[in-house]
Amino acid sequence: MRRVIFSLFVLFVLLFNCNKGISPTEVENFPHSDLTFPIEIIGGDLSGNWLPQAYNPLDACLVDPDQLEGLVDSLILETSLSGSLSFNSDQTFTFYSFVIEITPTIITGPMTIPMPPFVEVLDTTAVYEQPWSNAIIMPLETQIFKIDTVGYSVNQDSLTLVTLPTGFPMFSTMEYYLIFRLIKSVHQP
């Protein structure tokens, strides 16, 4: 029972302290060699209006899932993504009612512990920087998820965005990243 209580405490602290606050995220200019994304990114032309793909539009992943060993038996992260995102040739971007939702479920022994969802709503226009051919810096004010520096791959009418791995404030060694999968829309938002 002590193990279950400790595990719950650690996960509640970890999940509820994930990048809280509405101050802008600090942008760090990394040399190209220091950018390490968890999946291969190839760049491409970002221009266009993008919608979440119908199947598996968002993945929330731990960089090293083995770090949960001994804390919980399993952590399930259900995700959903809605809204749209536009990139323009003048390096402006706009999130239109872009809703990121991640609902964790913790399984420890015979106990299944559902948790409330973490929801981030982006509805903003700004100018991005592109210091690399396959990654951009977006000056976003987020409350939960750090998505200011993203790598991207454009393949015909699909766009994959991936965040840099980032640590949870209380447990900086436990890192997560997000993968967004979008399709090009022929309609203006």
PDB file of C-alpha atoms in Angstrom:
ATOM      1  CA  MET A   1       0.000   0.000   0.000  1.00  0.00           C
ATOM      2  CA  ARG A   2       2.898   2.363   0.764  1.00  0.00           C
ATOM      3  CA  ARG A   3       4.222   1.760  -2.770  1.00  0.00           C
ATOM      4  CA  VAL A   4       0.840   2.684  -4.282  1.00  0.00           C
ATOM      5  CA  ILE A   5       0.569   5.883  -2.246  1.00  0.00           C
ATOM      6  CA  PHE A   6       4.134   6.890  -3.106  1.00  0.00           C
ATOM      7  CA  SER A   7       3.533   6.135  -6.785  1.00  0.00           C
ATOM      8  CA  LEU A   8       0.360   8.203  -6.840  1.00  0.00           C
ATOM      9  CA  PHE A   9       2.082  11.096  -5.095  1.00  0.00           C
ATOM     10  CA  VAL A  10       4.964  11.081  -7.569  1.00  0.00           C
ATOM     11  CA  LEU A  11       2.672  10.918 -10.594  1.00  0.00           C
ATOM     12  CA  PHE A  12       0.313  13.621  -9.314  1.00  0.00           C
ATOM     13  CA  VAL A  13       3.245  15.957  -8.677  1.00  0.00           C
ATOM     14  CA  LEU A  14       4.724  15.079 -12.038  1.00  0.00           C
ATOM     15  CA  LEU A  15       1.526  15.517 -14.024  1.00  0.00           C
ATOM     16  CA  PHE A  16       0.091  18.555 -12.271  1.00  0.00           C
ATOM     17  CA  ASN A  17       3.309  20.583 -12.311  1.00  0.00           C
ATOM     18  CA  CYS A  18       4.040  20.135 -16.013  1.00  0.00           C
ATOM     19  CA  ASN A  19       5.042  23.621 -17.286  1.00  0.00           C
ATOM     20  CA  LYS A  20       2.453  25.587 -15.323  1.00  0.00           C
ATOM     21  CA  GLY A  21       2.150  29.320 -15.788  1.00  0.00           C
ATOM     22  CA  ILE A  22       1.222  31.658 -18.601  1.00  0.00           C
ATOM     23  CA  SER A  23       4.544  33.383 -19.081  1.00  0.00           C
ATOM     24  CA  PRO A  24       6.101  32.918 -22.513  1.00  0.00           C
ATOM     25  CA  THR A  25       8.422  29.992 -22.810  1.00  0.00           C
ATOM     26  CA  GLU A  26      12.061  30.937 -23.001  1.00  0.00           C
ATOM     27  CA  VAL A  27      13.454  30.281 -26.439  1.00  0.00           C
ATOM     28  CA  GLU A  28      16.926  28.814 -26.508  1.00  0.00           C
ATOM     29  CA  ASN A  29      18.930  29.111 -29.704  1.00  0.00           C
ATOM     30  CA  PHE A  30      20.625  25.756 -30.078  1.00  0.00           C
ATOM     31  CA  PRO A  31      23.419  25.150 -32.529  1.00  0.00           C
ATOM     32  CA  HIS A  32      22.215  22.705 -35.184  1.00  0.00           C
ATOM     33  CA  SER A  33      24.354  19.928 -33.766  1.00  0.00           C
ATOM     34  CA  ASP A  34      22.613  20.249 -30.373  1.00  0.00           C
ATOM     35  CA  LEU A  35      19.092  19.701 -31.737  1.00  0.00           C
ATOM     36  CA  THR A  36      18.085  16.123 -31.053  1.00  0.00           C
ATOM     37  CA  PHE A  37      14.563  15.120 -31.960  1.00  0.00           C
ATOM     38  CA  PRO A  38      13.264  11.662 -31.021  1.00  0.00           C
ATOM     39  CA  ILE A  39      12.199  10.910 -34.615  1.00  0.00           C
ATOM     40  CA  GLU A  40      13.777  11.711 -37.963  1.00  0.00           C
ATOM     41  CA  ILE A  41      12.790  15.115 -39.342  1.00  0.00           C
ATOM     42  CA  ILE A  42      13.420  16.194 -42.929  1.00  0.00           C
ATOM     43  CA  GLY A  43      11.961  19.716 -43.253  1.00  0.00           C
ATOM     44  CA  GLY A  44      10.060  20.843 -46.338  1.00  0.00           C
ATOM     45  CA  ASP A  45       7.606  23.613 -47.231  1.00  0.00           C
ATOM     46  CA  LEU A  46       5.372  24.409 -44.217  1.00  0.00           C
ATOM     47  CA  SER A  47       3.066  26.757 -46.152  1.00  0.00           C
ATOM     48  CA  GLY A  48      -0.597  25.891 -46.038  1.00  0.00           C
ATOM     49  CA  ASN A  49      -3.552  25.162 -43.804  1.00  0.00           C
ATOM     50  CA  TRP A  50      -3.229  21.994 -41.730  1.00  0.00           C
ATOM     51  CA  LEU A  51      -5.824  19.862 -39.921  1.00  0.00           C
ATOM     52  CA  PRO A  52      -5.294  16.924 -37.538  1.00  0.00           C
ATOM     53  CA  GLN A  53      -5.257  13.664 -39.465  1.00  0.00           C
ATOM     54  CA  ALA A  54      -8.223  11.375 -38.776  1.00  0.00           C
ATOM     55  CA  TYR A  55      -6.204   8.482 -37.340  1.00  0.00           C
ATOM     56  CA  ASN A  56      -3.626   8.983 -34.559  1.00  0.00           C
ATOM     57  CA  PRO A  57      -3.185  12.783 -34.867  1.00  0.00           C
ATOM     58  CA  LEU A  58      -1.220  13.118 -31.603  1.00  0.00           C
ATOM     59  CA  ASP A  59       1.228  10.964 -29.651  1.00  0.00           C
ATOM     60  CA  ALA A  60       2.490  11.799 -26.173  1.00  0.00           C
ATOM     61  CA  CYS A  61       5.591   9.753 -25.431  1.00  0.00           C
ATOM     62  CA  LEU A  62       8.107   9.355 -22.640  1.00  0.00           C
ATOM     63  CA  VAL A  63      11.706   9.440 -23.842  1.00  0.00           C
ATOM     64  CA  ASP A  64      12.573   6.562 -21.496  1.00  0.00           C
ATOM     65  CA  PRO A  65       9.449   4.615 -20.399  1.00  0.00           C
ATOM     66  CA  ASP A  66      11.673   2.350 -18.262  1.00  0.00           C
ATOM     67  CA  GLN A  67      11.916   5.216 -15.753  1.00  0.00           C
ATOM     68  CA  LEU A  68       8.373   4.371 -14.612  1.00  0.00           C
ATOM     69  CA  GLU A  69       9.464   0.869 -13.617  1.00  0.00           C
ATOM     70  CA  GLY A  70       8.859   0.359  -9.918  1.00  0.00           C
ATOM     71  CA  LEU A  71       6.531   3.368  -9.717  1.00  0.00           C
ATOM     72  CA  VAL A  72       3.558   2.057 -11.684  1.00  0.00           C
ATOM     73  CA  ASP A  73       2.755  -1.034 -13.700  1.00  0.00           C
ATOM     74  CA  SER A  74       1.486   0.948 -16.672  1.00  0.00           C
ATOM     75  CA  LEU A  75       0.775   4.509 -17.789  1.00  0.00           C
ATOM     76  CA  ILE A  76      -1.707   4.958 -20.634  1.00  0.00           C
ATOM     77  CA  LEU A  77      -1.841   8.353 -22.365  1.00  0.00           C
ATOM     78  CA  GLU A  78      -4.980   8.827 -24.462  1.00  0.00           C
ATOM     79  CA  THR A  79      -4.724  11.800 -26.796  1.00  0.00           C
ATOM     80  CA  SER A  80      -6.924  13.950 -28.984  1.00  0.00           C
ATOM     81  CA  LEU A  81      -6.259  16.922 -31.239  1.00  0.00           C
ATOM     82  CA  SER A  82      -8.654  19.350 -32.912  1.00  0.00           C
ATOM     83  CA  GLY A  83      -8.606  22.744 -34.619  1.00  0.00           C
ATOM     84  CA  SER A  84      -6.280  23.873 -37.371  1.00  0.00           C
ATOM     85  CA  LEU A  85      -2.885  25.440 -37.972  1.00  0.00           C
ATOM     86  CA  SER A  86      -1.733  27.680 -40.823  1.00  0.00           C
ATOM     87  CA  PHE A  87       1.778  28.558 -41.919  1.00  0.00           C
ATOM     88  CA  ASN A  88       2.281  31.439 -44.360  1.00  0.00           C
ATOM     89  CA  SER A  89       5.191  32.290 -46.659  1.00  0.00           C
ATOM     90  CA  ASP A  90       5.933  35.436 -44.579  1.00  0.00           C
ATOM     91  CA  GLN A  91       6.752  33.138 -41.599  1.00  0.00           C
ATOM     92  CA  THR A  92       3.534  33.928 -39.747  1.00  0.00           C
ATOM     93  CA  PHE A  93       1.566  31.081 -38.238  1.00  0.00           C
ATOM     94  CA  THR A  94      -1.916  30.890 -36.764  1.00  0.00           C
ATOM     95  CA  PHE A  95      -3.469  28.342 -34.428  1.00  0.00           C
ATOM     96  CA  TYR A  96      -7.277  28.276 -34.825  1.00  0.00           C
ATOM     97  CA  SER A  97      -8.971  26.731 -31.768  1.00  0.00           C
ATOM     98  CA  PHE A  98      -6.142  24.177 -31.643  1.00  0.00           C
ATOM     99  CA  VAL A  99      -6.935  21.890 -28.706  1.00  0.00           C
ATOM    100  CA  ILE A 100      -4.371  19.413 -27.365  1.00  0.00           C
ATOM    101  CA  GLU A 101      -5.838  16.936 -24.879  1.00  0.00           C
ATOM    102  CA  ILE A 102      -3.974  14.176 -23.043  1.00  0.00           C
ATOM    103  CA  THR A 103      -5.769  11.940 -20.552  1.00  0.00           C
ATOM    104  CA  PRO A 104      -3.515   9.742 -18.392  1.00  0.00           C
ATOM    105  CA  THR A 105      -4.611   6.488 -16.774  1.00  0.00           C
ATOM    106  CA  ILE A 106      -2.364   4.880 -14.172  1.00  0.00           C
ATOM    107  CA  ILE A 107      -2.429   1.134 -13.559  1.00  0.00           C
ATOM    108  CA  THR A 108      -0.812  -0.177 -10.381  1.00  0.00           C
ATOM    109  CA  GLY A 109      -1.493  -3.773  -9.467  1.00  0.00           C
ATOM    110  CA  PRO A 110      -5.244  -4.320  -9.515  1.00  0.00           C
ATOM    111  CA  MET A 111      -5.945  -0.563  -9.337  1.00  0.00           C
ATOM    112  CA  THR A 112      -6.801   1.553 -12.370  1.00  0.00           C
ATOM    113  CA  ILE A 113      -6.608   5.250 -11.596  1.00  0.00           C
ATOM    114  CA  PRO A 114      -8.178   7.548 -14.195  1.00  0.00           C
ATOM    115  CA  MET A 115      -6.921  11.117 -14.091  1.00  0.00           C
ATOM    116  CA  PRO A 116      -8.442  14.343 -15.402  1.00  0.00           C
ATOM    117  CA  PRO A 117      -7.275  15.386 -18.868  1.00  0.00           C
ATOM    118  CA  PHE A 118      -4.566  17.954 -19.473  1.00  0.00           C
ATOM    119  CA  VAL A 119      -5.914  20.433 -22.022  1.00  0.00           C
ATOM    120  CA  GLU A 120      -4.020  23.164 -23.872  1.00  0.00           C
ATOM    121  CA  VAL A 121      -5.946  25.527 -26.173  1.00  0.00           C
ATOM    122  CA  LEU A 122      -3.990  27.587 -28.692  1.00  0.00           C
ATOM    123  CA  ASP A 123      -5.704  30.429 -30.528  1.00  0.00           C
ATOM    124  CA  THR A 124      -2.966  32.809 -31.621  1.00  0.00           C
ATOM    125  CA  THR A 125      -1.047  34.373 -34.503  1.00  0.00           C
ATOM    126  CA  ALA A 126       2.681  35.119 -34.411  1.00  0.00           C
ATOM    127  CA  VAL A 127       5.883  34.996 -36.449  1.00  0.00           C
ATOM    128  CA  TYR A 128       8.137  31.955 -36.275  1.00  0.00           C
ATOM    129  CA  GLU A 129      11.899  31.839 -36.683  1.00  0.00           C
ATOM    130  CA  GLN A 130      13.594  29.255 -38.850  1.00  0.00           C
ATOM    131  CA  PRO A 131      17.269  28.993 -37.904  1.00  0.00           C
ATOM    132  CA  TRP A 132      17.430  25.397 -39.234  1.00  0.00           C
ATOM    133  CA  SER A 133      16.107  23.793 -42.422  1.00  0.00           C
ATOM    134  CA  ASN A 134      13.977  21.249 -40.533  1.00  0.00           C
ATOM    135  CA  ALA A 135      13.001  23.017 -37.285  1.00  0.00           C
ATOM    136  CA  ILE A 136      11.303  26.247 -36.229  1.00  0.00           C
ATOM    137  CA  ILE A 137      10.939  28.340 -33.090  1.00  0.00           C
ATOM    138  CA  MET A 138       7.408  29.538 -32.291  1.00  0.00           C
ATOM    139  CA  PRO A 139       6.990  32.214 -29.578  1.00  0.00           C
ATOM    140  CA  LEU A 140       4.008  30.641 -27.809  1.00  0.00           C
ATOM    141  CA  GLU A 141       2.470  31.324 -24.431  1.00  0.00           C
ATOM    142  CA  THR A 142       1.478  27.887 -23.191  1.00  0.00           C
ATOM    143  CA  GLN A 143       0.228  26.719 -19.831  1.00  0.00           C
ATOM    144  CA  ILE A 144       0.971  22.998 -19.937  1.00  0.00           C
ATOM    145  CA  PHE A 145       2.968  21.697 -22.889  1.00  0.00           C
ATOM    146  CA  LYS A 146       6.265  23.152 -24.099  1.00  0.00           C
ATOM    147  CA  ILE A 147       5.975  23.355 -27.877  1.00  0.00           C
ATOM    148  CA  ASP A 148       8.108  26.380 -28.727  1.00  0.00           C
ATOM    149  CA  THR A 149      10.783  24.533 -30.729  1.00  0.00           C
ATOM    150  CA  VAL A 150       9.541  21.884 -33.139  1.00  0.00           C
ATOM    151  CA  GLY A 151      11.101  19.784 -35.836  1.00  0.00           C
ATOM    152  CA  TYR A 152       8.993  19.051 -38.887  1.00  0.00           C
ATOM    153  CA  SER A 153       8.669  16.841 -41.934  1.00  0.00           C
ATOM    154  CA  VAL A 154       6.459  17.666 -44.894  1.00  0.00           C
ATOM    155  CA  ASN A 155       5.598  14.788 -47.223  1.00  0.00           C
ATOM    156  CA  GLN A 156       3.225  15.778 -50.044  1.00  0.00           C
ATOM    157  CA  ASP A 157      -0.004  16.647 -48.167  1.00  0.00           C
ATOM    158  CA  SER A 158       1.046  15.590 -44.666  1.00  0.00           C
ATOM    159  CA  LEU A 159       2.948  17.409 -41.926  1.00  0.00           C
ATOM    160  CA  THR A 160       4.546  15.871 -38.844  1.00  0.00           C
ATOM    161  CA  LEU A 161       5.626  18.180 -36.007  1.00  0.00           C
ATOM    162  CA  VAL A 162       7.688  16.894 -33.082  1.00  0.00           C
ATOM    163  CA  THR A 163       8.693  18.755 -29.938  1.00  0.00           C
ATOM    164  CA  LEU A 164      12.115  18.579 -28.386  1.00  0.00           C
ATOM    165  CA  PRO A 165      12.210  16.289 -25.371  1.00  0.00           C
ATOM    166  CA  THR A 166      11.552  18.293 -22.231  1.00  0.00           C
ATOM    167  CA  GLY A 167      11.642  17.340 -18.578  1.00  0.00           C
ATOM    168  CA  PHE A 168       8.910  17.708 -16.033  1.00  0.00           C
ATOM    169  CA  PRO A 169       9.749  20.568 -13.628  1.00  0.00           C
ATOM    170  CA  MET A 170       9.956  18.391 -10.496  1.00  0.00           C
ATOM    171  CA  PHE A 171      11.619  15.450 -12.291  1.00  0.00           C
ATOM    172  CA  SER A 172      13.837  16.907 -14.994  1.00  0.00           C
ATOM    173  CA  THR A 173      15.355  13.504 -15.757  1.00  0.00           C
ATOM    174  CA  MET A 174      11.940  12.163 -16.848  1.00  0.00           C
ATOM    175  CA  GLU A 175      11.382  13.643 -20.313  1.00  0.00           C
ATOM    176  CA  TYR A 176       8.440  13.602 -22.722  1.00  0.00           C
ATOM    177  CA  TYR A 177       7.797  14.734 -26.284  1.00  0.00           C
ATOM    178  CA  LEU A 178       4.759  15.233 -28.518  1.00  0.00           C
ATOM    179  CA  ILE A 179       4.233  14.212 -32.144  1.00  0.00           C
ATOM    180  CA  PHE A 180       1.520  16.007 -34.162  1.00  0.00           C
ATOM    181  CA  ARG A 181       0.295  14.514 -37.453  1.00  0.00           C
ATOM    182  CA  LEU A 182      -1.563  16.894 -39.757  1.00  0.00           C
ATOM    183  CA  ILE A 183      -2.957  16.854 -43.295  1.00  0.00           C
ATOM    184  CA  LYS A 184      -3.188  19.747 -45.734  1.00  0.00           C
ATOM    185  CA  SER A 185      -6.606  21.356 -46.091  1.00  0.00           C
ATOM    186  CA  VAL A 186      -7.804  22.934 -49.304  1.00  0.00           C
ATOM    187  CA  HIS A 187     -10.130  25.238 -47.351  1.00  0.00           C
ATOM    188  CA  GLN A 188      -9.123  28.468 -45.625  1.00  0.00           C
ATOM    189  CA  PRO A 189      -9.876  28.470 -41.866  1.00  0.00           C
TER     190      PRO A 189
END
